[in-house]
Amino acid sequence: MRRLHGIEMRLPEGKLPGYYAQIVKGIAERTVLFDRRKELLVLDDPASVPGVTDLLAHYRVPADPVPLLLLPAAGVRPGPDYADYAIETSEGRVYLDLGQAALFRLARQGPAAEPAPALLQLDEHLIVSMAGDDGDEWHALPRPLTELADRVARIYGCEAVWLAD
């Protein structure tokens, strides 16, 4: 799992091809894109974000930051709403928008903790589950459901430990 920096552009319609070419050229002069999907630019270096957003502002292209999490290439178990939250690029990489999804792992709070039933209770809401770089099992669910995950975890003697923003 790796955090990256996305910029969602809203390119105006009806412009001449040269207009878009100037924007593409300007971005290429400022940074190397890690990835791209339609109007979503994916940047690896946070220091390059201001230069790209300044360029877009110069061309009056509205843009919003998108915190992204690059999912591992293997070991990802999609949930029922995976397709609604996963952003797949032509390069075959898959990202989650951390503005829309929250990641957590379950930590046992005592010898009677039952993480398996807690996950079963949350299963219908999970976007994806995967092994993290730390070896822990991580799960993503829609951000509005974080309180639900906290309550379910406590009922089963666990704690939902959230990936820090």
Coordinates of N, CA, C and O in Angstrom, one line a residue:
M1 N 0.9 -1.2 0.0 CA 0.0 0.0 0.0 C 0.9 1.2 0.0 O 1.8 1.3 0.8
R2 N 0.6 2.1 -0.9 CA 1.4 3.3 -1.0 C 0.5 4.5 -1.3 O -0.4 4.5 -2.1
R3 N 0.8 5.6 -0.5 CA 0.0 6.8 -0.7 C 0.6 7.6 -1.9 O 1.8 7.8 -2.0
L4 N -0.3 8.2 -2.7 CA 0.1 9.0 -3.8 C -0.8 10.2 -3.8 O -1.8 10.3 -3.0
H5 N -0.5 11.2 -4.7 CA -1.2 12.4 -4.7 C -1.9 12.6 -6.0 O -1.3 12.6 -7.1
G6 N -3.2 12.7 -6.0 CA -4.0 12.8 -7.2 C -4.5 14.2 -7.4 O -4.7 15.0 -6.4
I7 N -4.7 14.6 -8.6 CA -5.3 15.9 -9.0 C -6.3 15.6 -10.0 O -6.1 15.1 -11.1
E8 N -7.6 15.9 -9.6 CA -8.7 15.7 -10.5 C -9.0 17.0 -11.2 O -9.4 18.0 -10.6
M9 N -8.8 17.0 -12.5 CA -9.0 18.1 -13.4 C -10.4 18.1 -13.9 O -11.0 17.0 -14.1
R10 N -10.9 19.3 -14.2 CA -12.2 19.4 -14.9 C -12.0 20.2 -16.1 O -12.2 21.4 -16.1
L11 N -11.5 19.5 -17.2 CA -11.1 20.2 -18.4 C -12.3 20.8 -19.1 O -13.4 20.2 -19.2
P12 N -12.3 22.1 -19.5 CA -13.4 22.7 -20.2 C -13.6 22.1 -21.6 O -12.6 21.7 -22.2
E13 N -14.8 22.0 -22.0 CA -15.1 21.5 -23.3 C -15.1 22.6 -24.4 O -15.2 23.8 -24.1
G14 N -14.9 22.2 -25.6 CA -15.0 23.1 -26.7 C -13.7 23.9 -27.0 O -13.7 24.9 -27.8
K15 N -12.6 23.5 -26.4 CA -11.3 24.2 -26.6 C -10.6 23.6 -27.8 O -10.8 22.4 -28.1
L16 N -9.7 24.3 -28.4 CA -9.0 23.8 -29.5 C -7.9 22.8 -29.0 O -7.5 22.9 -27.9
P17 N -7.5 21.8 -29.8 CA -6.5 20.9 -29.4 C -5.2 21.5 -28.9 O -4.6 20.9 -27.9
G18 N -4.8 22.6 -29.4 CA -3.6 23.3 -28.9 C -3.7 23.7 -27.5 O -2.7 23.7 -26.8
Y19 N -4.9 24.0 -27.0 CA -5.1 24.4 -25.6 C -4.7 23.2 -24.7 O -4.0 23.4 -23.7
Y20 N -5.2 22.0 -25.0 CA -4.9 20.9 -24.2 C -3.4 20.5 -24.3 O -2.8 20.1 -23.4
A21 N -2.9 20.7 -25.5 CA -1.5 20.4 -25.7 C -0.6 21.2 -24.8 O 0.4 20.8 -24.3
Q22 N -0.9 22.5 -24.7 CA -0.2 23.4 -23.8 C -0.2 23.0 -22.4 O 0.8 23.0 -21.7
I23 N -1.4 22.5 -21.9 CA -1.5 22.0 -20.6 C -0.6 20.8 -20.4 O 0.1 20.7 -19.4
V24 N -0.7 19.8 -21.3 CA 0.1 18.6 -21.2 C 1.6 18.9 -21.2 O 2.3 18.4 -20.4
K25 N 2.0 19.8 -22.1 CA 3.4 20.2 -22.1 C 3.8 20.9 -20.8 O 4.9 20.6 -20.3
G26 N 3.0 21.7 -20.3 CA 3.3 22.4 -19.0 C 3.4 21.4 -17.9 O 4.3 21.6 -17.0
I27 N 2.6 20.4 -17.8 CA 2.7 19.4 -16.8 C 4.0 18.6 -16.9 O 4.7 18.4 -15.9
A28 N 4.3 18.3 -18.2 CA 5.5 17.5 -18.4 C 6.8 18.3 -18.0 O 7.8 17.7 -17.6
E29 N 6.7 19.6 -18.1 CA 7.9 20.5 -17.8 C 8.0 20.5 -16.2 O 9.1 20.8 -15.8
R30 N 7.0 20.3 -15.5 CA 7.0 20.4 -14.1 C 7.2 19.1 -13.3 O 7.7 19.1 -12.2
T31 N 6.8 18.0 -13.9 CA 6.9 16.8 -13.1 C 6.7 15.6 -14.1 O 6.4 15.7 -15.3
V32 N 7.1 14.4 -13.6 CA 6.8 13.2 -14.3 C 5.6 12.5 -13.6 O 5.6 12.3 -12.4
L33 N 4.6 12.3 -14.4 CA 3.4 11.7 -13.9 C 3.7 10.2 -13.5 O 4.3 9.5 -14.2
F34 N 3.2 9.8 -12.3 CA 3.3 8.4 -11.9 C 2.3 7.6 -12.7 O 2.5 6.5 -13.1
D35 N 1.1 8.2 -12.9 CA 0.0 7.5 -13.6 C -1.1 8.5 -13.9 O -1.0 9.6 -13.5
R36 N -2.1 8.0 -14.7 CA -3.1 8.9 -15.1 C -4.3 8.1 -15.5 O -4.2 7.0 -16.0
R37 N -5.5 8.6 -15.2 CA -6.8 8.0 -15.7 C -7.7 9.1 -16.0 O -8.1 9.9 -15.2
K38 N -8.0 9.2 -17.3 CA -8.9 10.3 -17.8 C -8.4 11.7 -17.3 O -7.3 12.1 -17.6
E39 N -9.2 12.3 -16.4 CA -8.8 13.6 -15.9 C -8.1 13.6 -14.6 O -8.0 14.6 -13.9
L40 N -7.8 12.4 -14.1 CA -7.1 12.2 -12.8 C -5.6 12.1 -13.1 O -5.2 11.1 -13.7
L41 N -4.8 13.0 -12.5 CA -3.4 12.9 -12.6 C -2.9 12.3 -11.3 O -3.3 12.7 -10.2
V42 N -1.9 11.3 -11.4 CA -1.4 10.7 -10.2 C 0.1 11.1 -10.1 O 0.9 10.8 -11.0
L43 N 0.4 11.7 -9.0 CA 1.8 12.2 -8.7 C 2.4 11.5 -7.6 O 1.8 11.2 -6.6
D44 N 3.7 11.1 -7.7 CA 4.4 10.4 -6.7 C 5.1 11.4 -5.7 O 5.2 11.2 -4.5
D45 N 5.5 12.5 -6.2 CA 6.2 13.5 -5.4 C 5.3 14.6 -5.0 O 4.8 15.4 -5.8
P46 N 5.1 14.7 -3.6 CA 4.2 15.8 -3.2 C 4.7 17.2 -3.5 O 3.9 18.1 -3.6
A47 N 6.0 17.4 -3.7 CA 6.6 18.7 -4.0 C 6.1 19.2 -5.4 O 6.2 20.4 -5.6
S48 N 5.7 18.3 -6.2 CA 5.3 18.7 -7.6 C 3.8 19.1 -7.7 O 3.4 19.7 -8.7
V49 N 3.1 18.8 -6.6 CA 1.6 19.2 -6.6 C 1.4 20.7 -6.8 O 0.6 21.0 -7.7
P50 N 2.0 21.5 -6.0 CA 1.8 23.0 -6.2 C 2.0 23.5 -7.6 O 1.3 24.3 -8.2
G51 N 3.1 23.0 -8.2 CA 3.4 23.5 -9.6 C 2.4 23.1 -10.6 O 2.0 23.9 -11.5
V52 N 1.8 21.9 -10.5 CA 0.8 21.4 -11.4 C -0.5 22.2 -11.1 O -1.2 22.6 -12.1
T53 N -0.9 22.3 -9.9 CA -2.1 23.1 -9.6 C -2.0 24.5 -10.0 O -3.0 25.1 -10.5
D54 N -0.8 25.1 -9.8 CA -0.6 26.5 -10.3 C -0.8 26.6 -11.8 O -1.4 27.5 -12.4
L55 N -0.2 25.6 -12.5 CA -0.4 25.6 -14.0 C -1.8 25.5 -14.4 O -2.3 26.2 -15.3
L56 N -2.6 24.6 -13.7 CA -4.0 24.4 -14.1 C -4.8 25.7 -13.8 O -5.7 26.1 -14.5
A57 N -4.4 26.4 -12.7 CA -5.1 27.6 -12.3 C -4.8 28.7 -13.4 O -5.7 29.5 -13.8
H58 N -3.6 28.7 -13.9 CA -3.2 29.6 -15.0 C -4.1 29.4 -16.2 O -4.5 30.4 -16.8
Y59 N -4.4 28.2 -16.5 CA -5.2 27.9 -17.7 C -6.7 27.8 -17.3 O -7.5 27.4 -18.1
R60 N -7.0 28.2 -16.1 CA -8.4 28.3 -15.6 C -9.1 26.9 -15.7 O -10.2 26.8 -16.1
V61 N -8.3 25.9 -15.3 CA -8.8 24.5 -15.2 C -9.1 24.2 -13.8 O -8.1 24.1 -13.0
P62 N -10.4 24.1 -13.4 CA -10.6 23.7 -12.0 C -10.0 22.3 -11.7 O -10.0 21.4 -12.5
A63 N -9.5 22.2 -10.5 CA -8.8 21.0 -10.1 C -8.9 20.8 -8.6 O -9.0 21.8 -7.8
D64 N -9.1 19.6 -8.1 CA -9.2 19.2 -6.7 C -8.1 18.2 -6.3 O -7.9 17.3 -7.1
P65 N -7.6 18.3 -5.1 CA -6.6 17.3 -4.7 C -7.4 16.0 -4.4 O -8.5 16.1 -3.9
V66 N -6.8 14.9 -4.6 CA -7.4 13.6 -4.3 C -6.4 12.7 -3.6 O -5.4 12.3 -4.3
P67 N -6.5 12.4 -2.3 CA -5.6 11.6 -1.7 C -5.8 10.1 -2.1 O -6.9 9.6 -2.1
L68 N -4.7 9.5 -2.6 CA -4.9 8.1 -3.2 C -4.1 7.1 -2.4 O -3.0 7.4 -1.9
L69 N -4.6 5.9 -2.5 CA -3.8 4.8 -1.9 C -3.7 3.8 -3.1 O -4.7 3.3 -3.6
L70 N -2.4 3.4 -3.4 CA -2.2 2.4 -4.5 C -2.3 1.1 -3.8 O -1.6 0.8 -2.8
L71 N -3.2 0.3 -4.4 CA -3.4 -1.1 -3.8 C -2.3 -2.0 -4.3 O -1.8 -1.8 -5.4
P72 N -2.0 -3.0 -3.5 CA -1.0 -4.0 -4.0 C -1.4 -4.7 -5.2 O -2.6 -4.9 -5.4
A73 N -0.5 -5.2 -6.0 CA -0.8 -5.9 -7.2 C -1.4 -7.3 -6.9 O -2.2 -7.8 -7.8
A74 N -1.1 -7.9 -5.8 CA -1.7 -9.2 -5.4 C -2.2 -9.2 -4.0 O -1.9 -8.3 -3.2
G75 N -3.1 -10.1 -3.7 CA -3.6 -10.3 -2.4 C -4.8 -9.4 -2.1 O -5.1 -9.3 -0.9
V76 N -5.4 -8.8 -3.0 CA -6.5 -7.9 -2.8 C -7.8 -8.7 -3.0 O -8.0 -9.4 -3.9
R77 N -8.7 -8.6 -1.9 CA -9.9 -9.3 -2.0 C -11.1 -8.2 -2.1 O -11.4 -7.6 -1.1
P78 N -11.6 -8.1 -3.3 CA -12.7 -7.0 -3.4 C -13.9 -7.4 -2.7 O -14.3 -8.5 -2.6
G79 N -14.6 -6.4 -2.2 CA -15.9 -6.5 -1.5 C -17.0 -6.2 -2.5 O -16.7 -5.9 -3.7
P80 N -18.2 -6.2 -2.1 CA -19.4 -6.0 -3.0 C -19.4 -4.6 -3.7 O -19.9 -4.5 -4.8
D81 N -18.8 -3.6 -3.1 CA -18.9 -2.2 -3.7 C -17.5 -1.8 -4.3 O -17.3 -0.6 -4.6
Y82 N -16.6 -2.8 -4.5 CA -15.3 -2.5 -5.0 C -15.3 -1.7 -6.2 O -14.6 -0.7 -6.3
A83 N -16.1 -2.0 -7.2 CA -16.1 -1.3 -8.5 C -16.6 0.1 -8.3 O -16.2 1.0 -9.1
D84 N -17.3 0.4 -7.3 CA -17.8 1.8 -7.1 C -16.7 2.7 -6.5 O -16.7 3.9 -6.6
Y85 N -15.6 2.1 -5.9 CA -14.6 2.9 -5.2 C -13.2 2.7 -5.8 O -12.3 3.6 -5.6
A86 N -13.0 1.6 -6.5 CA -11.6 1.4 -7.1 C -11.5 2.2 -8.4 O -12.4 2.4 -9.2
I87 N -10.3 2.8 -8.5 CA -9.9 3.6 -9.7 C -8.8 2.8 -10.4 O -7.7 2.7 -9.9
E88 N -9.1 2.2 -11.5 CA -8.1 1.4 -12.3 C -7.7 2.2 -13.5 O -8.5 2.8 -14.2
T89 N -6.3 2.2 -13.7 CA -5.8 2.9 -14.8 C -5.4 2.0 -15.9 O -5.4 0.7 -15.8
S90 N -5.1 2.5 -17.1 CA -4.7 1.7 -18.2 C -3.4 0.9 -18.0 O -3.1 0.0 -18.6
E91 N -2.6 1.4 -17.0 CA -1.4 0.7 -16.6 C -1.7 -0.5 -15.7 O -0.7 -1.2 -15.4
G92 N -2.9 -0.7 -15.3 CA -3.3 -1.8 -14.5 C -3.2 -1.6 -13.0 O -3.3 -2.5 -12.2
R93 N -2.9 -0.4 -12.6 CA -2.8 0.0 -11.2 C -4.2 0.3 -10.7 O -5.0 0.8 -11.4
V94 N -4.4 0.0 -9.4 CA -5.7 0.3 -8.8 C -5.5 1.1 -7.6 O -4.6 0.9 -6.7
Y95 N -6.3 2.2 -7.5 CA -6.2 3.1 -6.4 C -7.5 3.2 -5.6 O -8.6 3.0 -6.2
L96 N -7.5 3.6 -4.4 CA -8.7 4.0 -3.6 C -8.5 5.5 -3.3 O -7.4 6.0 -3.0
D97 N -9.6 6.2 -3.4 CA -9.7 7.6 -3.1 C -9.9 7.7 -1.5 O -10.9 7.3 -1.0
L98 N -8.9 8.1 -0.8 CA -8.9 8.2 0.6 C -9.8 9.3 1.1 O -10.0 9.4 2.3
G99 N -10.4 10.1 0.3 CA -11.4 11.0 0.7 C -12.7 10.3 0.8 O -13.6 10.8 1.5
Q100 N -12.9 9.2 0.1 CA -14.1 8.5 0.1 C -14.1 7.2 0.9 O -15.1 6.7 1.3
A101 N -12.9 6.6 1.0 CA -12.7 5.3 1.7 C -11.8 5.5 2.9 O -10.9 6.3 2.9
A102 N -12.0 4.7 3.9 CA -11.1 4.7 5.1 C -10.6 3.3 5.3 O -11.3 2.3 5.2
L103 N -9.3 3.2 5.7 CA -8.7 1.9 5.9 C -8.5 1.7 7.4 O -8.1 2.6 8.2
F104 N -8.7 0.4 7.8 CA -8.5 0.1 9.2 C -8.1 -1.4 9.3 O -8.2 -2.2 8.4
R105 N -7.5 -1.7 10.5 CA -7.2 -3.1 10.8 C -7.8 -3.3 12.2 O -8.1 -2.4 12.9
L106 N -8.1 -4.5 12.5 CA -8.7 -4.9 13.8 C -7.5 -5.3 14.8 O -6.7 -6.2 14.4
A107 N -7.5 -4.7 15.9 CA -6.5 -5.1 17.0 C -7.3 -5.7 18.1 O -8.3 -5.2 18.6
R108 N -6.8 -6.8 18.6 CA -7.4 -7.5 19.7 C -7.2 -6.6 21.0 O -6.1 -6.1 21.2
Q109 N -8.2 -6.5 21.8 CA -8.1 -5.8 23.1 C -8.1 -6.7 24.3 O -8.2 -6.2 25.4
G110 N -8.0 -7.9 24.1 CA -7.9 -8.9 25.2 C -8.0 -10.3 24.7 O -8.2 -10.6 23.5
P111 N -7.8 -11.3 25.6 CA -7.8 -12.7 25.2 C -9.2 -13.2 24.6 O -9.2 -14.1 23.9
A112 N -10.3 -12.5 25.0 CA -11.6 -12.9 24.5 C -12.0 -12.2 23.2 O -13.1 -12.4 22.7
A113 N -11.1 -11.4 22.6 CA -11.4 -10.7 21.4 C -11.7 -11.7 20.2 O -11.1 -12.7 20.1
E114 N -12.7 -11.3 19.4 CA -13.1 -12.1 18.3 C -13.1 -11.3 17.0 O -14.1 -10.8 16.5
P115 N -11.9 -11.1 16.3 CA -11.9 -10.3 15.1 C -12.7 -10.9 14.0 O -13.3 -10.2 13.1
A116 N -12.7 -12.3 13.9 CA -13.4 -12.9 12.7 C -14.9 -12.6 12.7 O -15.4 -12.2 11.6
P117 N -15.6 -12.7 13.8 CA -17.0 -12.3 13.7 C -17.2 -10.8 13.5 O -18.2 -10.4 12.9
A118 N -16.3 -10.0 14.0 CA -16.4 -8.6 13.8 C -16.3 -8.3 12.3 O -17.2 -7.5 11.7
L119 N -15.4 -8.9 11.6 CA -15.3 -8.7 10.2 C -16.5 -9.3 9.4 O -16.9 -8.7 8.4
L120 N -17.0 -10.4 9.9 CA -18.2 -11.0 9.3 C -19.4 -10.0 9.4 O -20.1 -9.8 8.4
Q121 N -19.5 -9.3 10.5 CA -20.5 -8.3 10.7 C -20.4 -7.1 9.7 O -21.4 -6.6 9.3
L122 N -19.1 -6.8 9.4 CA -18.9 -5.6 8.6 C -18.7 -6.0 7.1 O -18.6 -5.1 6.2
D123 N -18.7 -7.3 6.8 CA -18.4 -7.8 5.4 C -19.2 -7.1 4.3 O -18.7 -6.8 3.3
E124 N -20.5 -6.9 4.5 CA -21.3 -6.3 3.4 C -20.9 -4.9 3.1 O -21.3 -4.4 2.1
H125 N -20.2 -4.2 4.0 CA -19.8 -2.8 3.8 C -18.3 -2.7 3.3 O -17.9 -1.6 2.9
L126 N -17.6 -3.8 3.3 CA -16.1 -3.7 3.0 C -16.0 -3.5 1.5 O -16.5 -4.2 0.7
I127 N -15.1 -2.5 1.2 CA -14.8 -2.2 -0.2 C -13.7 -3.2 -0.7 O -13.8 -3.8 -1.8
V128 N -12.7 -3.4 0.2 CA -11.6 -4.3 -0.2 C -10.9 -4.7 1.1 O -10.9 -4.0 2.1
S129 N -10.3 -5.9 1.1 CA -9.4 -6.3 2.2 C -8.1 -6.7 1.5 O -8.1 -7.2 0.4
M130 N -7.0 -6.5 2.3 CA -5.7 -6.8 1.7 C -4.6 -6.9 2.8 O -4.9 -6.4 3.9
A131 N -3.5 -7.5 2.5 CA -2.4 -7.6 3.4 C -1.6 -6.3 3.3 O -1.3 -5.9 2.1
G132 N -1.3 -5.7 4.4 CA -0.5 -4.4 4.3 C 1.0 -4.7 4.3 O 1.4 -5.9 4.5
D133 N 1.8 -3.7 4.1 CA 3.2 -3.9 4.1 C 3.7 -4.3 5.5 O 4.8 -4.9 5.6
D134 N 2.9 -4.1 6.5 CA 3.3 -4.5 7.9 C 2.9 -5.9 8.2 O 3.1 -6.4 9.3
G135 N 2.3 -6.6 7.3 CA 1.8 -8.0 7.5 C 0.4 -8.0 8.1 O -0.2 -9.1 8.1
D136 N -0.1 -6.9 8.5 CA -1.5 -6.9 9.1 C -2.5 -7.0 7.9 O -2.2 -6.6 6.8
E137 N -3.7 -7.4 8.3 CA -4.8 -7.4 7.4 C -5.5 -6.1 7.4 O -6.0 -5.7 8.5
W138 N -5.6 -5.4 6.3 CA -6.3 -4.1 6.3 C -7.6 -4.2 5.5 O -7.7 -5.0 4.5
H139 N -8.5 -3.3 5.9 CA -9.9 -3.4 5.3 C -10.3 -1.9 5.0 O -9.9 -1.0 5.7
A140 N -11.0 -1.7 3.9 CA -11.5 -0.4 3.5 C -13.0 -0.4 3.5 O -13.6 -1.4 3.1
L141 N -13.6 0.7 4.0 CA -15.0 0.8 3.9 C -15.3 2.3 3.6 O -14.5 3.1 3.8
P142 N -16.5 2.6 3.2 CA -16.9 4.0 2.9 C -16.7 4.9 4.2 O -17.0 4.4 5.3
R143 N -16.1 6.0 4.0 CA -15.8 6.9 5.2 C -17.0 7.1 6.1 O -16.8 7.2 7.3
P144 N -18.2 7.3 5.6 CA -19.4 7.5 6.5 C -19.6 6.4 7.5 O -20.4 6.5 8.5
L145 N -19.0 5.2 7.3 CA -19.2 4.0 8.1 C -18.2 3.8 9.2 O -18.1 2.7 9.8
T146 N -17.3 4.8 9.4 CA -16.2 4.5 10.4 C -16.7 4.3 11.8 O -16.2 3.5 12.5
E147 N -17.8 5.1 12.2 CA -18.3 4.9 13.5 C -18.9 3.5 13.7 O -18.8 2.9 14.7
L148 N -19.6 3.0 12.6 CA -20.1 1.6 12.7 C -19.0 0.6 12.9 O -19.1 -0.3 13.8
A149 N -17.9 0.8 12.2 CA -16.8 -0.2 12.4 C -16.2 -0.1 13.8 O -15.9 -1.1 14.4
D150 N -16.1 1.1 14.3 CA -15.6 1.3 15.7 C -16.6 0.5 16.7 O -16.1 -0.2 17.6
R151 N -17.9 0.7 16.5 CA -18.8 0.1 17.4 C -18.8 -1.5 17.3 O -18.8 -2.2 18.3
V152 N -18.8 -2.0 16.1 CA -18.7 -3.4 15.9 C -17.4 -4.0 16.5 O -17.5 -5.0 17.1
A153 N -16.3 -3.3 16.2 CA -15.0 -3.8 16.8 C -15.1 -3.9 18.3 O -14.7 -4.9 18.9
R154 N -15.7 -2.9 19.0 CA -15.8 -2.9 20.4 C -16.6 -4.0 20.9 O -16.3 -4.7 21.9
I155 N -17.7 -4.3 20.2 CA -18.7 -5.4 20.6 C -17.9 -6.7 20.7 O -18.2 -7.5 21.6
Y156 N -17.0 -6.9 19.8 CA -16.2 -8.1 19.7 C -14.9 -8.1 20.4 O -14.0 -8.9 20.1
G157 N -14.7 -7.1 21.3 CA -13.4 -7.0 22.0 C -12.2 -6.6 21.2 O -11.1 -6.9 21.6
C158 N -12.5 -5.8 20.2 CA -11.4 -5.4 19.3 C -11.4 -3.8 19.2 O -12.3 -3.2 19.7
E159 N -10.4 -3.3 18.6 CA -10.3 -1.9 18.3 C -10.1 -1.7 16.8 O -9.2 -2.4 16.3
A160 N -10.8 -0.9 16.2 CA -10.5 -0.5 14.8 C -9.4 0.5 14.8 O -9.6 1.6 15.3
V161 N -8.2 0.1 14.3 CA -7.1 1.0 14.2 C -7.1 1.6 12.8 O -6.9 0.8 11.8
W162 N -7.2 2.9 12.6 CA -7.4 3.6 11.3 C -6.1 4.0 10.8 O -5.2 4.5 11.5
L163 N -5.9 3.9 9.5 CA -4.8 4.4 8.8 C -4.8 5.9 8.9 O -5.8 6.5 8.6
A164 N -3.8 6.5 9.4 CA -3.7 7.9 9.7 C -3.9 8.7 8.4 O -3.3 8.3 7.3
D165 N -4.6 9.8 8.4 CA -4.7 10.7 7.3 C -3.5 11.5 7.0 O -2.7 11.8 7.6

